[in-house]
PDB file of N, CA and C in Angstrom:
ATOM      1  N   UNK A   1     108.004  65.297 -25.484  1.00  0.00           N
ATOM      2  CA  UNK A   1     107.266  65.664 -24.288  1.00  0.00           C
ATOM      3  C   UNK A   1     108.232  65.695 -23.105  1.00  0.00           C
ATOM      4  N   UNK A   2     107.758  66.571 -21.970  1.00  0.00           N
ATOM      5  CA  UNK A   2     108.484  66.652 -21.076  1.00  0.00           C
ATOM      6  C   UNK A   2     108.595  65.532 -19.856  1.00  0.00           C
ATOM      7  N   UNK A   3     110.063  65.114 -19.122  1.00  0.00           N
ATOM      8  CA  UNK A   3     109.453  63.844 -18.527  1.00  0.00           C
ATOM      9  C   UNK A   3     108.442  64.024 -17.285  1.00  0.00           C
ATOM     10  N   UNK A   4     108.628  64.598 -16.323  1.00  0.00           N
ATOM     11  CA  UNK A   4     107.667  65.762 -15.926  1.00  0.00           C
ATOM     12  C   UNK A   4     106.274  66.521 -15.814  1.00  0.00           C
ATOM     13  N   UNK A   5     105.581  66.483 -15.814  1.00  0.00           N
ATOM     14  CA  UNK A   5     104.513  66.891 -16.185  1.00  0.00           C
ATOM     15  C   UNK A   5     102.957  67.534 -15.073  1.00  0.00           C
ATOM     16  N   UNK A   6     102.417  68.416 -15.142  1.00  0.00           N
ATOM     17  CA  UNK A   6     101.200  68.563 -14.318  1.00  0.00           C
ATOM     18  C   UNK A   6      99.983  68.818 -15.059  1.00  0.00           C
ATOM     19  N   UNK A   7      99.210  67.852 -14.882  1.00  0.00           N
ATOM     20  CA  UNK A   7      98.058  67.237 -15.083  1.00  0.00           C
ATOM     21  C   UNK A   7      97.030  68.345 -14.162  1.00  0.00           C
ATOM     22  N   UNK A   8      95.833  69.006 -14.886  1.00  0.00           N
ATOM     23  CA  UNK A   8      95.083  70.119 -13.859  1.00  0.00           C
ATOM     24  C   UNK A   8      93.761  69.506 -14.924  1.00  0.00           C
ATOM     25  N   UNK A   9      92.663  69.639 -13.770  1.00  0.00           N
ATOM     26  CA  UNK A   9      91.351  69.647 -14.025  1.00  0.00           C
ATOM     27  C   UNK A   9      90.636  70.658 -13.041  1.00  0.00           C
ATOM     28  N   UNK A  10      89.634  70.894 -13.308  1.00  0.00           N
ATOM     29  CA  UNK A  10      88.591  71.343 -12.162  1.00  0.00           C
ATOM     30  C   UNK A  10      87.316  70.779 -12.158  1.00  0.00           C
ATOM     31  N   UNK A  11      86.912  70.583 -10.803  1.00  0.00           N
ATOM     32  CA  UNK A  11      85.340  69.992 -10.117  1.00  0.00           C
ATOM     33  C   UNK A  11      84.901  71.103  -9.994  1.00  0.00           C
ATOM     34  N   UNK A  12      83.261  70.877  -9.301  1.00  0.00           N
ATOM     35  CA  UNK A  12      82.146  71.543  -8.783  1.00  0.00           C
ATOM     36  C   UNK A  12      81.984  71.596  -7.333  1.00  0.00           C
ATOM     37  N   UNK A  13      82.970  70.484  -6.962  1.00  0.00           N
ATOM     38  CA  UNK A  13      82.661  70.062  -5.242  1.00  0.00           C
ATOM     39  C   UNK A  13      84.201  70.087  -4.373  1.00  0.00           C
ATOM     40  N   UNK A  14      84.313  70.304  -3.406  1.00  0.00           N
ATOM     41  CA  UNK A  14      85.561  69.672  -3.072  1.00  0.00           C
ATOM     42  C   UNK A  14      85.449  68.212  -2.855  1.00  0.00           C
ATOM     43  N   UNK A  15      84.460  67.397  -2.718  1.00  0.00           N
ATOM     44  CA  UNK A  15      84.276  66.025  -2.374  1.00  0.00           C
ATOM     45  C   UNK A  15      84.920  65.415  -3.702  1.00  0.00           C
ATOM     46  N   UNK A  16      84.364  65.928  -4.748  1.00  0.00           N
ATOM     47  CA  UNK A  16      84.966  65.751  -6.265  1.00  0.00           C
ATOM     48  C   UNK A  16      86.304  65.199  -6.737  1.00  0.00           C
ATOM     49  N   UNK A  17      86.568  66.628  -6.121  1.00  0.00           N
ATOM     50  CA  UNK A  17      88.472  67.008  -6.110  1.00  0.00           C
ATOM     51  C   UNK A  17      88.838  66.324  -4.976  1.00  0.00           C
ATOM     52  N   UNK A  18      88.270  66.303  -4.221  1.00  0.00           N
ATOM     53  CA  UNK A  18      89.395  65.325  -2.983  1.00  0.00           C
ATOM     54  C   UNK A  18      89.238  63.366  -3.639  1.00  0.00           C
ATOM     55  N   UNK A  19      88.052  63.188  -4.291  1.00  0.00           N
ATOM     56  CA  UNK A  19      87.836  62.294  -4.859  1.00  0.00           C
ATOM     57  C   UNK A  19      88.721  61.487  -5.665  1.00  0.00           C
ATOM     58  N   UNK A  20      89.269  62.436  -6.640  1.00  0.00           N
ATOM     59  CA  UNK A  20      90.051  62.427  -7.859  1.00  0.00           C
ATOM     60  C   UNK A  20      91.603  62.740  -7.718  1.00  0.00           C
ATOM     61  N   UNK A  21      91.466  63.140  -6.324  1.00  0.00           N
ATOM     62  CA  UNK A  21      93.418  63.341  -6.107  1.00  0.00           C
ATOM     63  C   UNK A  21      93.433  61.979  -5.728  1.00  0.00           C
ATOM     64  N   UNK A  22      92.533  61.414  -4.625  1.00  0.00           N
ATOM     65  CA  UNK A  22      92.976  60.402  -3.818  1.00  0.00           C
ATOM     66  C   UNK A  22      92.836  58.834  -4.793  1.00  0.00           C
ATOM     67  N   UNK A  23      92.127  59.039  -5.860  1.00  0.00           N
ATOM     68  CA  UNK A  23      92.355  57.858  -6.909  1.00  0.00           C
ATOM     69  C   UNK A  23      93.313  57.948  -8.005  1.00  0.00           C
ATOM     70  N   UNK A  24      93.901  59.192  -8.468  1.00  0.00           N
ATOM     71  CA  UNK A  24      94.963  59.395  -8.738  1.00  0.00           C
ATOM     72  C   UNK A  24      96.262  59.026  -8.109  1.00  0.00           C
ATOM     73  N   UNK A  25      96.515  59.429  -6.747  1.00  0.00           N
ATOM     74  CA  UNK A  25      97.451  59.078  -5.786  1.00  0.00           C
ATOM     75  C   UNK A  25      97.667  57.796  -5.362  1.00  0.00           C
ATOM     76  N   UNK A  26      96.479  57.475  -5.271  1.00  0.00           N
ATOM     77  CA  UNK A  26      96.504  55.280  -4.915  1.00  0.00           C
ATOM     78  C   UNK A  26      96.929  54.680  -5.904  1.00  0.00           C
ATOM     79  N   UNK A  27      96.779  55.150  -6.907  1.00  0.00           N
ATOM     80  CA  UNK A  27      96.735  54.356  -8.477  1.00  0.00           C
ATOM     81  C   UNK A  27      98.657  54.706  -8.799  1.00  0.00           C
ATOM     82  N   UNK A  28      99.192  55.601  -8.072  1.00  0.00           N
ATOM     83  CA  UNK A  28     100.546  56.193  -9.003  1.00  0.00           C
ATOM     84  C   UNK A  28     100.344  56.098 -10.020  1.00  0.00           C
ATOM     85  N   UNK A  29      99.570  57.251 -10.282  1.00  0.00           N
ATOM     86  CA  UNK A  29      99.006  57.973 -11.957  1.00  0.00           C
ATOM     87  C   UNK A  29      99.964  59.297 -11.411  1.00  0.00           C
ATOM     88  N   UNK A  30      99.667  59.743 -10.255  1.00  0.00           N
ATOM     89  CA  UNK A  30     100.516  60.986  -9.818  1.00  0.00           C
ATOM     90  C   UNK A  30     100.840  60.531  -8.354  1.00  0.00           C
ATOM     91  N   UNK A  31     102.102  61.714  -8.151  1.00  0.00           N
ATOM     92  CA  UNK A  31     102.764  61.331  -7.077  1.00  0.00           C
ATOM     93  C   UNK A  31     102.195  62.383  -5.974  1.00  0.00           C
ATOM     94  N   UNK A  32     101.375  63.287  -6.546  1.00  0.00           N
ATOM     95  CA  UNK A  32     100.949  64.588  -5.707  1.00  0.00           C
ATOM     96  C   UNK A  32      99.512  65.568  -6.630  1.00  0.00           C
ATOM     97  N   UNK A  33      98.490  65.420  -5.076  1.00  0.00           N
ATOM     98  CA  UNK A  33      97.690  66.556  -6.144  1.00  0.00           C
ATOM     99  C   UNK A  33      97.013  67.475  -5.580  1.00  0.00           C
ATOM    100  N   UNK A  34      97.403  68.795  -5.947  1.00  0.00           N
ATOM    101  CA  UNK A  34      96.953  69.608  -5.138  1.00  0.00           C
ATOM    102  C   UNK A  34      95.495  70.437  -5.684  1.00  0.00           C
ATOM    103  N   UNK A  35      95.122  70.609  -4.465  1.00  0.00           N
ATOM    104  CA  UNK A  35      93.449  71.102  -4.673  1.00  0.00           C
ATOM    105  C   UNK A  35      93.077  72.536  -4.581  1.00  0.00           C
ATOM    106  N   UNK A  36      92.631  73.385  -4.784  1.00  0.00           N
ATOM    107  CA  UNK A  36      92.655  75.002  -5.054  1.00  0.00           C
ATOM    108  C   UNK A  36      90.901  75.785  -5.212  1.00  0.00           C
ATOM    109  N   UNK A  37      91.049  76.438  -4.057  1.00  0.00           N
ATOM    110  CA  UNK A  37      89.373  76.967  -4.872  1.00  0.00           C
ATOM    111  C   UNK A  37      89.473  77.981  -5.733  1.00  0.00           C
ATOM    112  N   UNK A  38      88.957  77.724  -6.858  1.00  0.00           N
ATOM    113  CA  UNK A  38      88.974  79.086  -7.785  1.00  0.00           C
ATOM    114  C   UNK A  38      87.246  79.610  -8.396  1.00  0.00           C
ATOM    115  N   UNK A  39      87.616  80.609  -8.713  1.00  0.00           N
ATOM    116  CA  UNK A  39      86.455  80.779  -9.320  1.00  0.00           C
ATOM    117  C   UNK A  39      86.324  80.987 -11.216  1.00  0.00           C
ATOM    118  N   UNK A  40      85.551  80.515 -11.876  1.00  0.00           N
ATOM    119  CA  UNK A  40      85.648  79.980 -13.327  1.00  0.00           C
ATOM    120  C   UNK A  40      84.590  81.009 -14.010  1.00  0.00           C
ATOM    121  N   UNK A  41      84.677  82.000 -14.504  1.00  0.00           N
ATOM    122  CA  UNK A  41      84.285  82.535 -15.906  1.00  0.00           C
ATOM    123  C   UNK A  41      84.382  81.495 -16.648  1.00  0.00           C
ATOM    124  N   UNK A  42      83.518  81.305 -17.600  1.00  0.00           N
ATOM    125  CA  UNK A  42      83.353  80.553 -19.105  1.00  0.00           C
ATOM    126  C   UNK A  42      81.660  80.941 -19.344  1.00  0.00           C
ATOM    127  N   UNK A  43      81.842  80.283 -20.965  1.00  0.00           N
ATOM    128  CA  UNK A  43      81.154  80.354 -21.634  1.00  0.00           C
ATOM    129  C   UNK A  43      79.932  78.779 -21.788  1.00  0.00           C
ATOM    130  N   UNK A  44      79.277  78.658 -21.574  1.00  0.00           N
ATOM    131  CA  UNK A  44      78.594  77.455 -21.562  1.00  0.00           C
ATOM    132  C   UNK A  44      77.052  77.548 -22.059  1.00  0.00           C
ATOM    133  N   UNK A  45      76.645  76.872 -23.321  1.00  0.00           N
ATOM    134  CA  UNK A  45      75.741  76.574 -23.892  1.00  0.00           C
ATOM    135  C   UNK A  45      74.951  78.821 -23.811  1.00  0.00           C
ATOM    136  N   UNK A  46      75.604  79.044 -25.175  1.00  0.00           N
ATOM    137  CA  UNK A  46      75.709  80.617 -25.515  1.00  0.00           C
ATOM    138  C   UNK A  46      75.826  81.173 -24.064  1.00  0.00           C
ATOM    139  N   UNK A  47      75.740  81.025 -22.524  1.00  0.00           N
ATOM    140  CA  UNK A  47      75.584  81.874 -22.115  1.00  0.00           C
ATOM    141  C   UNK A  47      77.174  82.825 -20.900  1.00  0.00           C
ATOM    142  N   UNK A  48      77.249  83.150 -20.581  1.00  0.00           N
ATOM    143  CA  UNK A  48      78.695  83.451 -19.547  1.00  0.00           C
ATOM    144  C   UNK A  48      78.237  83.404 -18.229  1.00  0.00           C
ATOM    145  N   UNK A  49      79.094  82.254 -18.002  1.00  0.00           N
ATOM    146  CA  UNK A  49      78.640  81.891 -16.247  1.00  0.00           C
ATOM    147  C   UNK A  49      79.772  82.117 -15.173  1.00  0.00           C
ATOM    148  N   UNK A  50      79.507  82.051 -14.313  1.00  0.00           N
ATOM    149  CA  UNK A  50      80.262  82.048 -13.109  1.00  0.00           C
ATOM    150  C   UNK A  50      80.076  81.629 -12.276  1.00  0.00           C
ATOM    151  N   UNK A  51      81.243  80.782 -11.827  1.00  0.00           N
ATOM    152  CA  UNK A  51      80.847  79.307 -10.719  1.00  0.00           C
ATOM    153  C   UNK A  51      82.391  79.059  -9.700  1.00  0.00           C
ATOM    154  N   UNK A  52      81.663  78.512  -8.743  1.00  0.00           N
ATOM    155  CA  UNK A  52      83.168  77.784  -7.747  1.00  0.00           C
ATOM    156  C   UNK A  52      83.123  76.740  -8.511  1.00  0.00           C
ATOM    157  N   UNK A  53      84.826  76.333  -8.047  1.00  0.00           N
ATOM    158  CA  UNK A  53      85.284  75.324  -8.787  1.00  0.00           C
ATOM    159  C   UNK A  53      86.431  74.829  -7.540  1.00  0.00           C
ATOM    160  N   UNK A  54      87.138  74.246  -7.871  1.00  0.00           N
ATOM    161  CA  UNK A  54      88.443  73.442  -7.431  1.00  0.00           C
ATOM    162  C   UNK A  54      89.161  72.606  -8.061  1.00  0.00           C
ATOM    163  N   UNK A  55      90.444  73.571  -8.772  1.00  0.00           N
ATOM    164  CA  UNK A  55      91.185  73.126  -9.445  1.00  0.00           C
ATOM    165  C   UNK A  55      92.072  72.120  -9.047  1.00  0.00           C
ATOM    166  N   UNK A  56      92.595  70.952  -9.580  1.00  0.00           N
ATOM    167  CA  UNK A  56      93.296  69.794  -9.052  1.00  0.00           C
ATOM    168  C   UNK A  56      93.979  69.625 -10.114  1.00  0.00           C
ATOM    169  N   UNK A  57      95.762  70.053  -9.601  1.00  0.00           N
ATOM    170  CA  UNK A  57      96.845  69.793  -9.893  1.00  0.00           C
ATOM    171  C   UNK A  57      97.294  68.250  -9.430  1.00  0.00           C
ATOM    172  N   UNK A  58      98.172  67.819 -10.565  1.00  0.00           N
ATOM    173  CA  UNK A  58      98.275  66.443 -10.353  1.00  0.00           C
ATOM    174  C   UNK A  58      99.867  66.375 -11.343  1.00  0.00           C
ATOM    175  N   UNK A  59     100.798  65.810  -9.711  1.00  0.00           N
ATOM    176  CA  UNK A  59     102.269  66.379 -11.086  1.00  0.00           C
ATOM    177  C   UNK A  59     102.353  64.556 -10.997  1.00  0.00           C
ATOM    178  N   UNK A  60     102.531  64.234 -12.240  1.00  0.00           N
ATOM    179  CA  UNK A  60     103.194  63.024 -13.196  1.00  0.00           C
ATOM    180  C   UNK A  60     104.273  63.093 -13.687  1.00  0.00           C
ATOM    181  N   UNK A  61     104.088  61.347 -14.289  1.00  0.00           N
ATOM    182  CA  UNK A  61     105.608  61.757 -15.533  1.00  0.00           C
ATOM    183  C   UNK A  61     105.240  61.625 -17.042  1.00  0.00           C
ATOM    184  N   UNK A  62     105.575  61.811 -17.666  1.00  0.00           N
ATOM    185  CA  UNK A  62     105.027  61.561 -19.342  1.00  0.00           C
ATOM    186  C   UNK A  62     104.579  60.098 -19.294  1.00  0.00           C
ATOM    187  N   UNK A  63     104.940  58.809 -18.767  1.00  0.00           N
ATOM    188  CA  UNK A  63     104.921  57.618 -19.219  1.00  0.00           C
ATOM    189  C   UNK A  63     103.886  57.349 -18.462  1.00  0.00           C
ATOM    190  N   UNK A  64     103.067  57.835 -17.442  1.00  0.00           N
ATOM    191  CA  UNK A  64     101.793  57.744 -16.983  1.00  0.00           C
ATOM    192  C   UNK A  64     100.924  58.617 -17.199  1.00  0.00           C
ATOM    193  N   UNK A  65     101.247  59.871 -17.888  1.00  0.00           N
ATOM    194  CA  UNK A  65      99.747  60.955 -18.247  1.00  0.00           C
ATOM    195  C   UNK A  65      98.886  60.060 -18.841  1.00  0.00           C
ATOM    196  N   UNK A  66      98.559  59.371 -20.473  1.00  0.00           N
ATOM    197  CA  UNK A  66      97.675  58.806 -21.030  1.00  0.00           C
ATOM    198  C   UNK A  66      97.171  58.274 -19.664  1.00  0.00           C
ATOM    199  N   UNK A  67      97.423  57.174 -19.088  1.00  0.00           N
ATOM    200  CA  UNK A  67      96.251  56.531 -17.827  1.00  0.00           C
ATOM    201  C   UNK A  67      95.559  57.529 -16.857  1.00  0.00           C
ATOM    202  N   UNK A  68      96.109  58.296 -16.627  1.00  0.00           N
ATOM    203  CA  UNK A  68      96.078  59.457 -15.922  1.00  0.00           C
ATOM    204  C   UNK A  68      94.841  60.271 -16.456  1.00  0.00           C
ATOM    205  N   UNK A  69      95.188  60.616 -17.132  1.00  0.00           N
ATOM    206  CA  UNK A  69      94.028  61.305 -18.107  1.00  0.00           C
ATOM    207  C   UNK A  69      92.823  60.730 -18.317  1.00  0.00           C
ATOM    208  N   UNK A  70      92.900  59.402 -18.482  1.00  0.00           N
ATOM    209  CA  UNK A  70      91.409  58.506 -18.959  1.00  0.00           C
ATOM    210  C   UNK A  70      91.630  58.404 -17.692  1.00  0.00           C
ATOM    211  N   UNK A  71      91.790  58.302 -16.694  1.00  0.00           N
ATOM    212  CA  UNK A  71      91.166  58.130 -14.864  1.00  0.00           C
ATOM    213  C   UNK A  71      90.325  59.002 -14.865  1.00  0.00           C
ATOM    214  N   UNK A  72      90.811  60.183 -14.923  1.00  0.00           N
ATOM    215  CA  UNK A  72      90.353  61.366 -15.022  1.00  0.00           C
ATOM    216  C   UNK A  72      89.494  61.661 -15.534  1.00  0.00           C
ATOM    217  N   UNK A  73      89.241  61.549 -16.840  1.00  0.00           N
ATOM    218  CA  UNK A  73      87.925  61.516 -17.785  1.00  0.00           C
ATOM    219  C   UNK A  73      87.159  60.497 -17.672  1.00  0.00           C
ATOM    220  N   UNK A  74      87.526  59.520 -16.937  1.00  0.00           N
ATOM    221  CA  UNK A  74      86.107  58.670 -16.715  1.00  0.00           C
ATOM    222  C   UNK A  74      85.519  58.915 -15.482  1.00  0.00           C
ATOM    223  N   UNK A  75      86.298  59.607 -14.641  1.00  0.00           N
ATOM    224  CA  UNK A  75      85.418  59.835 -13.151  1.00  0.00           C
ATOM    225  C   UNK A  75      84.982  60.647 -12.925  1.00  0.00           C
ATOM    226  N   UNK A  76      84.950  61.624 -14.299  1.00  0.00           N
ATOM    227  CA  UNK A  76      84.683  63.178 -14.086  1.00  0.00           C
ATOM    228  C   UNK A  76      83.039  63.459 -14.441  1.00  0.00           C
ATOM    229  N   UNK A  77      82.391  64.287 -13.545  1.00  0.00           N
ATOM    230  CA  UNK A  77      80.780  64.479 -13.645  1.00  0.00           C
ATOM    231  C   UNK A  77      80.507  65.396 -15.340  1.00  0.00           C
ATOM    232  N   UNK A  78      82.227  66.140 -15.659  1.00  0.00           N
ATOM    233  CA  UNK A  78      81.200  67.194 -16.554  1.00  0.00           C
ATOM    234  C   UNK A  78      81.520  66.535 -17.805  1.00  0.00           C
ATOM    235  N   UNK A  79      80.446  67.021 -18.474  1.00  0.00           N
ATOM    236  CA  UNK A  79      80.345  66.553 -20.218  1.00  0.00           C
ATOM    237  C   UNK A  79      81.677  66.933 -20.974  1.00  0.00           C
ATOM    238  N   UNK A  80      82.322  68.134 -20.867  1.00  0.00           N
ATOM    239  CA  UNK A  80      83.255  68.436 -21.220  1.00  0.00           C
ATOM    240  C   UNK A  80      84.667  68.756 -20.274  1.00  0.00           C
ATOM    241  N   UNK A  81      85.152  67.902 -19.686  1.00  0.00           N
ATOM    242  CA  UNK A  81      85.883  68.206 -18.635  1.00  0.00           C
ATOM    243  C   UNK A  81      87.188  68.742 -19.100  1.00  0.00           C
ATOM    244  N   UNK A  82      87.855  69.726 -18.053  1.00  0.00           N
ATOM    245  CA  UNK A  82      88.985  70.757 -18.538  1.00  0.00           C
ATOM    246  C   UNK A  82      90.026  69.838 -18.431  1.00  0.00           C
ATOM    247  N   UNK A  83      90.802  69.259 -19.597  1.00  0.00           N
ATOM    248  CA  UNK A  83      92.116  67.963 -19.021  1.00  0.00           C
ATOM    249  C   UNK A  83      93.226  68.829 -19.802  1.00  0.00           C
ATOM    250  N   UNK A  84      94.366  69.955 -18.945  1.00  0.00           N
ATOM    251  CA  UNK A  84      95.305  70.159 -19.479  1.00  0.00           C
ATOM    252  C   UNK A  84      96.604  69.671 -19.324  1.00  0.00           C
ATOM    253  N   UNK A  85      97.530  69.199 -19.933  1.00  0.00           N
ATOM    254  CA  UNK A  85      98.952  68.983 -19.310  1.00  0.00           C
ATOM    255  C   UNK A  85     100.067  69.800 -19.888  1.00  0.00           C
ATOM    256  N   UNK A  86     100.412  70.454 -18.576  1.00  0.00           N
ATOM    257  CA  UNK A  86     101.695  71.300 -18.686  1.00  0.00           C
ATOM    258  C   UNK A  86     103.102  70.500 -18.136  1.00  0.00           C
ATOM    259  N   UNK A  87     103.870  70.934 -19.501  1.00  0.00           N
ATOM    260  CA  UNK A  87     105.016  70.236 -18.904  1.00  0.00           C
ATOM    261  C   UNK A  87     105.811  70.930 -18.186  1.00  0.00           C
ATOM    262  N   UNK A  88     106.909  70.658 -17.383  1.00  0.00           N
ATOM    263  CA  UNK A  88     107.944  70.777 -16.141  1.00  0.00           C
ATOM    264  C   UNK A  88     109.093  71.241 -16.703  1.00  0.00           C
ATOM    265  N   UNK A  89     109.714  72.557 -16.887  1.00  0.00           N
ATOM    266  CA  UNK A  89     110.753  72.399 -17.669  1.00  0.00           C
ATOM    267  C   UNK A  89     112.202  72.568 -16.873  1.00  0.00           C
ATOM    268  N   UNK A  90     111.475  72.458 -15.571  1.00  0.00           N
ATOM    269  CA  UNK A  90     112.941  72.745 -14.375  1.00  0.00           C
ATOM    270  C   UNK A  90     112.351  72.578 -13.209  1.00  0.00           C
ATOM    271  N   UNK A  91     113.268  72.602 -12.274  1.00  0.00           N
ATOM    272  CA  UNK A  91     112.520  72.569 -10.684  1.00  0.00           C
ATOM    273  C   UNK A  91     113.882  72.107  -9.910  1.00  0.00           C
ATOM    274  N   UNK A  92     113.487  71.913  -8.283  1.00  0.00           N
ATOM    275  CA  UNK A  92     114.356  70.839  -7.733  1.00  0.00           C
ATOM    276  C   UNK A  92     114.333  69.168  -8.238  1.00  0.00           C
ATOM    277  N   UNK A  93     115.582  68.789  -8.265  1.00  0.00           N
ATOM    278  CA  UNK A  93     115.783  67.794  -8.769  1.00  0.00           C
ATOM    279  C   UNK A  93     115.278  67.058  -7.674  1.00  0.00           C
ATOM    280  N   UNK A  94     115.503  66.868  -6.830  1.00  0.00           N
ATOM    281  CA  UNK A  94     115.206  65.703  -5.343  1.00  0.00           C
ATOM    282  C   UNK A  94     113.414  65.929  -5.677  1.00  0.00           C
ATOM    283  N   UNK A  95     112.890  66.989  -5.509  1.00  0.00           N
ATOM    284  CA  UNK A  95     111.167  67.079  -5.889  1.00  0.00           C
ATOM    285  C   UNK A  95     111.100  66.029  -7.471  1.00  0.00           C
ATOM    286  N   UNK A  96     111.370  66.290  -8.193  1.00  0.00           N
ATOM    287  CA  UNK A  96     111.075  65.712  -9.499  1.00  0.00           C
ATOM    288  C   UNK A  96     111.476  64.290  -9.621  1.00  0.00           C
ATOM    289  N   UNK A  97     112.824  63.987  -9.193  1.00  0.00           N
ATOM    290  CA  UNK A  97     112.958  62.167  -8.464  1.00  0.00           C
ATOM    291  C   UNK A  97     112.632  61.685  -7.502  1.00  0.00           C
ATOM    292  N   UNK A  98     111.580  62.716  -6.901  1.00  0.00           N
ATOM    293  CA  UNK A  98     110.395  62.040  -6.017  1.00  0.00           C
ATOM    294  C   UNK A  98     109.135  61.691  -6.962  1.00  0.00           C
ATOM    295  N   UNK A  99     108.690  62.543  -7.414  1.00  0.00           N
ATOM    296  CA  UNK A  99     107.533  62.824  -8.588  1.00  0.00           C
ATOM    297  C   UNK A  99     108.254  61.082  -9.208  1.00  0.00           C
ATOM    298  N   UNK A 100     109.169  60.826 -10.195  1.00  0.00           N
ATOM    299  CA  UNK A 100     109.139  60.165 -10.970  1.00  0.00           C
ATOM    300  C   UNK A 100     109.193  58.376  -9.731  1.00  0.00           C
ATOM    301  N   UNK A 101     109.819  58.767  -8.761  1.00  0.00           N
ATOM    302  CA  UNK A 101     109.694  56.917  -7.921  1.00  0.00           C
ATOM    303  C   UNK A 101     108.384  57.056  -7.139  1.00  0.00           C
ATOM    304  N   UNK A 102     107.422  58.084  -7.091  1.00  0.00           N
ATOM    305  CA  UNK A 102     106.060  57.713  -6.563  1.00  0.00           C
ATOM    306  C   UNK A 102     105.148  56.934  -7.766  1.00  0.00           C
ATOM    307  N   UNK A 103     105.331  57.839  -8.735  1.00  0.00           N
ATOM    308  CA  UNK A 103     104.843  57.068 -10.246  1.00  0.00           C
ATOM    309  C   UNK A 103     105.313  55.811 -11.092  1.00  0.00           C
ATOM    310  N   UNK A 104     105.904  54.953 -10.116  1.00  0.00           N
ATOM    311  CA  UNK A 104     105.972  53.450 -10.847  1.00  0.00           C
ATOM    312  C   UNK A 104     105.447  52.561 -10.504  1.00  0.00           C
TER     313      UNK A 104
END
């Protein structure tokens, strides 16, 4: 795994997402999380919906995603909540040894 990492979910609310960055961020589960309005096509119980959302980026390091993730999935309203992690495979270095001394 990469050491690196961004952690993305999406809410229903921005109260949600501002919710879930700011207990992420207190906790140094992540060192940063950014919030996004998007809008979500899917498929839900046979039918195709379309809804606001607000996606919340959350960059980590590998040795805190697992906690990170169950934060995440326990504070989250939906039954099936979206928990992906993409790893980091480059960037600025000074950004990423910030990322890794906010997360200890």
């Amino acid at each position: 795994m990469a050491e690196h990492l961004i952690v993305t979910t999406t809410v229903n609310t921005p109260e949600a997402a501002h919710a879930l960055a700011a207990a992420a961020v207190e906790a140094r589960l992540a060192a940063c999380v950014q919030i996004v309005p998007v809008t979500s096509v899917y498929r839900w119980d046979g039918a195709t919906q379309t809804d606001g959302e607000w996606r919340v980026e959350c960059k980590t390091v590998a040795g805190r995603v697992e906690e990170l993730l169950a934060q995440l999935r326990g504070s989250h309203s939906y039954d099936v909540p979206e928990l992906i992690v993409t790893p980091v495979v480059g960037g600025g270095a000074d950004y990423l040894d910030w990322v890794a001394a906010e997360t200890r």
